[in-house]
Each structure stands twice: as structure tokens, then as C-alpha cells.
Amino acid sequence: MEDSLSIVFAIIISLILIFFVPLLDTWEMQDNLSYVVTYSAVTDFVDTVRNTGYISPDNYHTFLSTILATGNTYDVTMEHREFNEDIATYLNTYTNTIEETLDRGENYKLDKYDYFYVTVKNTNRTQASMLNSFFAPEDQSNFKIGVSYGGVVWSVRDEF
Amino acid sequence: MKIQHWAIIFIFIMIPLSIVCRNKISKKNLNLREETRYNNIVDNATYDAVNQIIEVSEELGYGKNVPITENIANAAIDRFFASLSVNFNLPMESKTAKEYFAQYIPAIVIVGYDGLYVCSQEYTSEGYSFKLKPKIPYAYTYYCSDGTPVMIHFTLDNYVSVYFPNDTFLVGATDEEGNPDMDGTHILSGYVGNLLDLDMDGVDDYVLDPYGISALSRSRKTKLY
């Protein structure tokens, strides 16, 4: 009796060690890689916009497909802060307005000295966080991959 | 004991160790991410501030040599804080941003050609404020063996200026009408290694050399007094 109990116990532990732990490890590594890919994609995209002064639909879709290639779904927020001289404050334009322009196939133009800022965070639960919550329950609203980056638009190209 | 007992005991010992190890590694990993992000943000803000100086100088038509005035320095610092606040997604009225970030930034130094600006927390009657201090020149006062102070003003490259005090007479220093200049501060400036003709006899007598300034003053002493 004592023998069979220890065998069951051994089977459970070996299952965890043989299957779940390597899986969790791989998936966490994948999350890390996804973060690196997303980070470099966001910085590339923002730097391109800051150096050219406009967002082209092509550019935006390349950016989206790069981050979606990590297998997660993302919430992308763009923010364009434009200095309004009449009221001497910054006026913000957000993702919806920018995407409307891009969906019409037009470039979204920014002016020199404007600020451009992008936040990306994943909306799905990654495989690693699902497996993790199997062992230790965690906050469901937590995102695993979050990147934000922005800066001043320095040069504006006139060739549209 | 059977082999699986040993195996279970082994696992009971190893699992806590590996869990601790794993936690530490994941914390380290998150740390590294944040560090990269913050470094990137500060680099970015610094780049924006430097770019601001260049842009302003282009607007004013200075080209590559920018005389960094207090206005330009202030504009660069404002740009630095605005860029920071964009990256932390904060509203960017420059005063709020400055006050918010100043707690985390001990000082900003703008290194210019002939001096530097320090912007740091200062206690005034209204409390602490993040303010630009007056320009600090790269200057050094040297005392000759007879106690006459000579001030040397260095720059980032090998251009130096040597200031003699009011009451010493320097051969060759003349005012606009060609008379020996007896009262104004005498300034001697040029690139290091420049040949100087102090007594204006057409023969170069001295070499301007900040390291050999004692030699310069010694020869001045023998020649002039």
C-alpha cells in the first residue's frame, strides 16, 4: 500500500518535471523573445516617424505585422502631441484619428518639434502566463509584454 | 529504500532551490528590461536636448559654432524634460515636468567650448527649484612669484586666454590710439603654440603655453620691470 502511494506520487512529480517545467521554460523564453522583438519594432517605428515626419500606411502595417508575428494580440496606442500656438498648449491626437487617415491610404503628417509616442501591450494571455496560473493564480489583467517609446520629431520630409 | 524514494527525496530538495533560482532570474530579467528602457529614454532625451541646441543655432545662423547662452541652455533643458515626460506619458507643461523629474535628476551639465552650465536643485526663498546657474568658465588663477595674479582661461581645444591684472604694464599692449595701455585688463589669447611678439619688435619672443606660464611670467618679469 505504501509502495503504490509512492509510485503515484513519483509519477505525478515526474510528469510535472518531464512535461510542464520544460514547457514553461520554453514559453517564458518565448515571451522574452517576444518582448525583445516588440521593443525593437516599436523603437524602429517611432524613430522612423521621428526622422521622416510622417506615418505611411506601409510603415504602420509592417510594424503591426512584425509585432503580430510574435503570436500575441496587441493593443497599440499612438499619440501625437502638437503645439498649438493660438492657445499655447499641446493638443493631442490619438490612435483612432491617426488610423482613420492611414486607412484612407494617406500619410499621416507630423510637424517639426511635435511629439510622437507609441505604447504597445499584449491583450491576450500568453502561453507562459496560462501555464503559470495553473501553478500559481495571478492577476488576469496583467500584461506580460509592454513597451512605450516616444520623442521629438526632428526632420520633416517634404516629398509627399 | 527503493530507488524512487531516493528520487522523491532528491526532488524535494531540488525543487525549492530551483524555484528560488527561477524567481531570481526572472526578477533580474525584468530589472534588465527596465534598465534598458530607462537608459534608452534618458539617451533619447539627451539627444533631443542636444538637437535643440543645434536647431536653435541654425535658426540664429551660427552654423557649427554655437555660442551657448543661457537662453539656449534653458531651451535645451526644457526640451530634455519635455522629451522625458513624453516617454513617461505625462502632461508636458515644462514647469510641472521639471518639478516632477527634478527629484530624480541631481544635475544637468551642459559642457560648452569655454565654460559649462550646471542646472541643479537650488534653495531659494520660495523653496527648492531646479535652476540654471551662471556659466562657469574653465579658469585658473596663477600667482607669479611676486604675487601678481594671472588668470588663464582654457577652452576645450588648445585656445587659451591669459588675463593680466590692471596695474601691471605689459609691453606691446596698446589702446586704440597706439599708446601703451596702462589701465585696462590685458588679454593675451591665441592657440597654444602661437608665437607671440610682446615687445612688438618684429621678432617672436614667446610661445603661448599654458603649461609654461611660469616661464612666460618669468620672462615678463625680467623684460618688463
Coordinates of C-alpha atoms in Angstrom, one line a residue:
Chain A
M1 CA 0.0 0.0 0.0
E2 CA 2.7 2.3 1.0
D3 CA 4.6 1.3 -2.1
S4 CA 1.8 2.1 -4.6
L5 CA 1.3 5.5 -2.9
S6 CA 4.9 6.4 -3.5
I7 CA 4.6 5.2 -7.1
V8 CA 1.6 7.5 -7.8
F9 CA 3.5 10.3 -6.1
A10 CA 6.6 9.7 -8.2
I11 CA 4.5 9.6 -11.4
I12 CA 2.9 12.9 -10.7
I13 CA 6.2 14.6 -9.9
S14 CA 7.9 13.1 -12.9
L15 CA 5.1 14.2 -15.1
I16 CA 5.5 17.8 -13.8
L17 CA 9.2 17.7 -14.2
I18 CA 9.3 16.0 -17.6
F19 CA 6.5 17.9 -19.3
F20 CA 5.4 21.1 -17.6
V21 CA 8.7 22.5 -16.4
P22 CA 10.4 22.4 -19.8
L23 CA 7.3 23.7 -21.4
L24 CA 7.0 26.6 -19.0
D25 CA 10.7 27.3 -19.6
T26 CA 10.3 27.4 -23.3
W27 CA 7.2 29.5 -23.2
E28 CA 8.8 32.0 -20.9
M29 CA 11.8 32.2 -23.1
Q30 CA 9.4 32.8 -26.0
D31 CA 7.7 35.7 -24.0
N32 CA 11.2 37.2 -23.5
L33 CA 11.9 36.9 -27.2
S34 CA 8.5 38.5 -28.0
Y35 CA 9.4 41.4 -25.7
V36 CA 12.7 42.0 -27.5
V37 CA 11.1 41.8 -30.9
T38 CA 8.3 44.1 -29.9
Y39 CA 10.7 46.6 -28.2
S40 CA 12.9 46.8 -31.3
A41 CA 9.9 47.1 -33.6
V42 CA 8.4 49.9 -31.6
T43 CA 11.7 51.9 -31.3
D44 CA 12.3 51.3 -35.1
F45 CA 8.8 52.5 -36.0
V46 CA 8.9 55.6 -33.7
D47 CA 12.4 56.5 -34.8
T48 CA 11.4 56.2 -38.5
V49 CA 8.4 58.6 -37.8
R50 CA 10.6 61.0 -35.9
N51 CA 13.2 61.1 -38.7
T52 CA 10.8 61.4 -41.6
G53 CA 8.0 63.4 -40.1
Y54 CA 5.1 61.2 -41.4
I55 CA 3.5 57.8 -40.8
S56 CA 2.9 55.9 -44.0
P57 CA 0.3 53.1 -44.1
D58 CA 3.1 50.8 -45.4
N59 CA 5.3 51.6 -42.4
Y60 CA 2.4 51.1 -40.0
H61 CA 1.4 47.8 -41.4
T62 CA 5.0 46.5 -41.4
F63 CA 5.2 47.5 -37.8
L64 CA 1.9 45.8 -36.9
S65 CA 2.8 42.6 -38.8
T66 CA 6.2 42.5 -37.1
I67 CA 4.7 42.6 -33.6
L68 CA 1.8 40.3 -34.5
A69 CA 4.3 37.7 -35.8
T70 CA 5.2 37.0 -32.1
G71 CA 1.8 35.2 -31.9
N72 CA 0.2 37.6 -29.4
T73 CA -2.5 40.2 -29.9
Y74 CA -1.6 43.7 -29.0
D75 CA -3.2 47.0 -28.0
V76 CA -1.4 49.7 -29.9
T77 CA -1.8 53.3 -28.7
M78 CA -0.3 56.1 -30.7
E79 CA -0.2 59.7 -29.5
H80 CA 0.7 62.8 -31.4
R81 CA 1.2 66.0 -29.4
E82 CA 1.1 69.1 -31.5
F83 CA 1.9 72.5 -30.2
N84 CA -0.9 74.9 -30.9
E85 CA 0.4 78.5 -30.9
D86 CA -3.1 80.1 -30.6
I87 CA -3.8 78.6 -27.2
A88 CA -0.1 77.9 -26.3
T89 CA -0.7 74.3 -25.3
Y90 CA -0.2 70.9 -26.7
L91 CA -3.1 69.3 -28.5
N92 CA -3.1 65.5 -28.6
T93 CA -4.2 63.3 -31.4
Y94 CA -4.8 59.7 -30.7
T95 CA -4.8 56.3 -32.4
N96 CA -8.3 56.5 -33.9
T97 CA -7.7 59.7 -35.8
I98 CA -4.3 58.6 -37.0
E99 CA -5.6 55.2 -38.1
E100 CA -8.5 56.8 -40.0
T101 CA -6.0 58.8 -42.1
L102 CA -3.9 55.7 -42.7
D103 CA -6.9 53.6 -43.6
R104 CA -7.7 56.1 -46.4
G105 CA -4.3 55.2 -47.8
E106 CA -2.9 58.6 -46.9
N107 CA 0.2 59.5 -45.0
Y108 CA -0.3 61.0 -41.6
K109 CA 1.9 64.1 -41.4
L110 CA 3.6 65.5 -38.3
D111 CA 5.3 68.8 -37.9
K112 CA 8.7 69.6 -36.7
Y113 CA 9.0 69.8 -32.9
D114 CA 5.9 67.7 -32.4
Y115 CA 6.0 64.7 -30.1
F116 CA 5.2 61.2 -31.1
Y117 CA 4.6 58.4 -28.6
V118 CA 3.6 54.8 -29.0
T119 CA 2.5 52.3 -26.3
V120 CA 2.1 48.6 -27.0
K121 CA 0.9 46.0 -24.7
N122 CA -0.4 42.5 -25.2
T123 CA -4.1 41.8 -24.7
N124 CA -4.1 38.0 -24.8
R125 CA -2.8 35.7 -22.1
T126 CA 0.5 34.3 -23.3
Q127 CA 1.1 30.6 -23.1
A128 CA 3.6 31.0 -20.3
S129 CA 1.2 33.0 -18.1
M130 CA -1.6 30.5 -18.7
L131 CA 0.7 27.6 -17.6
N132 CA 2.0 29.8 -14.7
S133 CA -1.5 30.5 -13.5
F134 CA -2.1 26.7 -13.4
F135 CA 0.5 26.5 -10.6
A136 CA 0.1 29.9 -9.0
P137 CA -3.0 32.0 -9.7
E138 CA -2.2 35.6 -10.8
D139 CA -3.9 38.8 -11.7
Q140 CA -5.7 38.2 -15.1
S141 CA -5.4 41.8 -16.2
N142 CA -1.6 41.8 -16.1
F143 CA 0.1 42.2 -19.4
K144 CA 3.4 40.4 -20.0
I145 CA 4.7 42.5 -22.8
G146 CA 4.6 46.3 -22.5
V147 CA 6.6 48.8 -24.5
S148 CA 6.4 52.5 -24.7
Y149 CA 8.6 54.9 -26.6
G150 CA 8.4 58.4 -28.0
G151 CA 10.2 61.6 -28.7
V152 CA 10.5 64.8 -30.7
V153 CA 10.0 64.8 -34.5
W154 CA 13.2 66.4 -35.8
S155 CA 13.2 66.3 -39.5
V156 CA 10.2 66.6 -41.8
R157 CA 10.4 65.4 -45.4
D158 CA 8.6 67.5 -48.0
E159 CA 8.4 64.9 -50.7
F160 CA 4.9 63.5 -50.5
Chain B
M1 CA 14.8 2.2 0.5
K2 CA 13.8 1.9 -3.1
I3 CA 15.2 4.0 -5.8
Q4 CA 12.0 6.1 -6.2
H5 CA 12.2 7.1 -2.6
W6 CA 15.6 8.5 -3.2
A7 CA 14.3 10.1 -6.3
I8 CA 11.5 11.8 -4.4
I9 CA 13.8 13.0 -1.7
F10 CA 16.2 14.4 -4.3
I11 CA 13.3 16.2 -6.0
F12 CA 12.0 17.6 -2.7
I13 CA 15.5 19.1 -2.1
M14 CA 16.0 20.4 -5.6
I15 CA 12.6 21.9 -6.3
P16 CA 12.7 24.7 -3.6
L17 CA 16.2 25.6 -4.8
S18 CA 15.2 25.7 -8.4
I19 CA 12.1 27.8 -7.6
V20 CA 14.2 30.3 -5.8
C21 CA 16.7 30.4 -8.6
R22 CA 14.0 30.8 -11.2
N23 CA 12.4 33.7 -9.3
K24 CA 15.7 35.4 -9.0
I25 CA 16.4 35.1 -12.7
S26 CA 13.0 36.4 -13.7
K27 CA 13.5 39.4 -11.4
K28 CA 16.9 40.0 -12.9
N29 CA 15.4 39.8 -16.3
L30 CA 12.7 42.4 -15.5
N31 CA 15.3 44.6 -14.0
L32 CA 17.4 44.4 -17.1
R33 CA 14.3 45.3 -19.2
E34 CA 13.6 48.4 -17.1
E35 CA 17.2 49.4 -17.1
T36 CA 17.3 49.2 -20.9
R37 CA 14.1 51.2 -21.2
Y38 CA 15.3 53.9 -18.8
N39 CA 18.7 54.2 -20.4
N40 CA 17.0 54.5 -23.8
I41 CA 14.7 57.2 -22.5
V42 CA 17.5 59.3 -21.0
D43 CA 19.7 58.8 -24.1
N44 CA 16.7 59.9 -26.2
A45 CA 16.0 63.0 -24.1
T46 CA 19.7 64.0 -24.1
Y47 CA 19.8 63.6 -27.9
D48 CA 16.7 65.8 -28.2
A49 CA 18.2 68.4 -25.9
V50 CA 21.5 68.5 -27.9
N51 CA 19.5 68.6 -31.1
Q52 CA 17.6 71.6 -29.7
I53 CA 20.9 73.5 -29.3
I54 CA 21.9 72.7 -32.9
E55 CA 18.5 73.6 -34.3
V56 CA 18.4 76.9 -32.5
S57 CA 21.9 77.8 -33.6
E58 CA 20.9 77.0 -37.2
E59 CA 17.9 79.3 -36.8
L60 CA 20.1 82.0 -35.5
G61 CA 22.6 81.4 -38.3
Y62 CA 25.5 80.4 -36.2
G63 CA 26.4 77.2 -38.1
K64 CA 28.6 74.8 -36.4
N65 CA 30.0 77.1 -33.7
V66 CA 27.2 77.7 -31.2
P67 CA 27.7 80.3 -28.5
I68 CA 25.7 78.6 -25.8
T69 CA 23.9 81.4 -24.0
E70 CA 21.6 81.0 -21.0
N71 CA 18.5 81.1 -23.3
I72 CA 19.8 78.3 -25.5
A73 CA 20.8 76.3 -22.4
N74 CA 17.3 76.8 -20.9
A75 CA 15.6 75.8 -24.1
A76 CA 17.7 72.6 -24.2
I77 CA 16.8 71.8 -20.7
D78 CA 13.1 72.4 -21.3
R79 CA 13.4 70.1 -24.3
F80 CA 15.1 67.4 -22.2
F81 CA 12.3 67.4 -19.6
A82 CA 9.6 67.5 -22.3
S83 CA 11.1 64.5 -24.0
L84 CA 11.2 62.7 -20.7
S85 CA 7.6 63.5 -19.9
V86 CA 6.5 62.2 -23.3
N87 CA 8.3 58.9 -22.6
F88 CA 6.6 58.6 -19.3
N89 CA 3.3 59.7 -20.8
L90 CA 2.9 62.7 -18.5
P91 CA 1.5 66.1 -19.4
M92 CA 4.2 68.3 -20.6
E93 CA 3.8 71.8 -19.2
S94 CA 7.5 72.4 -18.8
K95 CA 7.3 73.6 -15.2
T96 CA 5.3 70.6 -13.9
A97 CA 7.6 68.2 -15.8
K98 CA 10.6 69.9 -14.4
E99 CA 9.4 69.8 -10.8
Y100 CA 8.4 66.2 -11.2
F101 CA 11.6 64.9 -12.7
A102 CA 14.0 67.2 -10.8
Q103 CA 13.7 64.9 -7.7
Y104 CA 15.3 62.2 -9.7
I105 CA 17.9 64.2 -11.6
P106 CA 20.6 65.6 -9.4
A107 CA 22.1 67.9 -12.0
I108 CA 22.3 68.6 -15.7
V109 CA 25.7 69.8 -17.1
I110 CA 26.0 71.5 -20.5
V111 CA 29.6 71.5 -21.5
G112 CA 30.4 74.4 -23.8
Y113 CA 33.6 75.5 -25.5
D114 CA 34.8 77.9 -22.9
G115 CA 32.7 77.1 -19.9
L116 CA 30.0 74.9 -18.6
Y117 CA 26.5 75.4 -17.3
V118 CA 25.2 73.5 -14.3
C119 CA 21.5 73.1 -13.8
S120 CA 20.6 71.8 -10.4
Q121 CA 18.3 72.0 -7.4
E122 CA 18.7 75.3 -5.5
Y123 CA 17.2 76.5 -2.3
T124 CA 15.5 79.9 -2.7
S125 CA 13.1 81.8 -0.6
E126 CA 10.2 80.1 -2.5
G127 CA 11.6 76.6 -1.7
Y128 CA 13.6 74.3 -3.9
S129 CA 13.7 74.9 -7.6
F130 CA 15.6 73.5 -10.5
K131 CA 17.6 76.4 -11.9
L132 CA 20.3 77.1 -14.3
K133 CA 23.4 78.6 -12.6
P134 CA 25.6 81.2 -14.3
K135 CA 28.2 79.9 -16.6
I136 CA 31.4 78.5 -15.0
P137 CA 34.4 79.3 -17.2
Y138 CA 37.3 76.9 -17.3
A139 CA 39.6 79.3 -15.5
Y140 CA 42.6 79.1 -13.3
T141 CA 44.4 81.8 -11.4
Y142 CA 48.1 81.6 -11.3
Y143 CA 50.2 83.7 -8.9
C144 CA 53.5 84.9 -10.1
S145 CA 56.4 84.8 -7.6
D146 CA 55.8 88.5 -6.9
G147 CA 52.2 87.8 -6.1
T148 CA 50.7 89.2 -9.3
P149 CA 47.7 87.1 -10.2
V150 CA 47.5 86.0 -13.8
M151 CA 44.2 84.3 -14.9
I152 CA 44.3 81.7 -17.5
H153 CA 41.1 80.9 -19.4
F154 CA 41.1 77.5 -21.1
T155 CA 38.8 76.1 -23.7
L156 CA 38.1 72.6 -24.9
D157 CA 40.7 72.8 -27.6
N158 CA 44.1 74.5 -27.4
Y159 CA 42.9 78.1 -27.4
V160 CA 43.9 79.9 -24.2
S161 CA 43.5 83.4 -23.0
V162 CA 45.8 84.9 -20.4
Y163 CA 44.5 87.8 -18.3
F164 CA 46.9 90.2 -16.7
P165 CA 45.7 92.4 -13.9
N166 CA 45.0 96.1 -14.3
D167 CA 48.1 97.6 -12.8
T168 CA 50.8 95.6 -14.5
F169 CA 52.4 97.0 -17.5
L170 CA 52.7 94.7 -20.5
V171 CA 54.9 95.7 -23.4
G172 CA 53.0 95.7 -26.6
A173 CA 49.6 96.1 -25.1
T174 CA 48.3 99.3 -26.6
D175 CA 44.9 101.0 -26.7
E176 CA 43.2 102.1 -29.9
E177 CA 45.4 105.2 -30.4
G178 CA 48.6 103.1 -30.1
N179 CA 49.5 104.4 -26.6
P180 CA 50.7 101.9 -24.1
D181 CA 47.6 100.6 -22.3
M182 CA 48.2 101.2 -18.7
D183 CA 44.8 100.6 -17.1
G184 CA 42.6 98.1 -18.9
T185 CA 43.0 94.4 -18.2
H186 CA 45.5 93.0 -20.6
I187 CA 44.3 89.9 -22.5
L188 CA 46.6 87.7 -24.4
S189 CA 44.9 85.0 -26.4
G190 CA 45.6 82.5 -29.1
Y191 CA 46.1 78.9 -29.8
V192 CA 48.7 77.1 -27.7
G193 CA 51.9 77.1 -29.6
N194 CA 51.2 80.5 -31.1
L195 CA 54.3 82.7 -31.3
L196 CA 53.9 85.9 -29.6
D197 CA 55.8 89.1 -30.1
L198 CA 55.2 91.0 -26.9
D199 CA 57.6 93.9 -27.4
M200 CA 56.5 94.4 -31.0
D201 CA 60.0 94.4 -32.4
G202 CA 59.1 92.1 -35.2
V203 CA 60.8 89.1 -33.6
D204 CA 58.7 86.4 -31.9
D205 CA 59.8 86.2 -28.3
Y206 CA 57.5 83.8 -26.6
V207 CA 55.4 80.8 -27.1
L208 CA 51.9 80.8 -25.6
D209 CA 51.9 77.7 -23.5
P210 CA 49.6 77.1 -20.5
Y211 CA 51.9 74.6 -19.0
G212 CA 54.8 77.0 -19.3
I213 CA 53.0 80.0 -17.9
S214 CA 55.7 80.4 -15.3
A215 CA 58.3 80.7 -17.9
L216 CA 56.1 83.4 -19.6
S217 CA 55.7 85.3 -16.4
R218 CA 59.4 85.0 -15.5
S219 CA 60.4 86.4 -18.9
R220 CA 57.8 89.1 -18.4
K221 CA 59.4 90.0 -15.2
T222 CA 62.9 90.2 -16.5
K223 CA 61.9 92.0 -19.6
L224 CA 59.3 94.4 -18.2
Y225 CA 60.4 95.6 -14.9

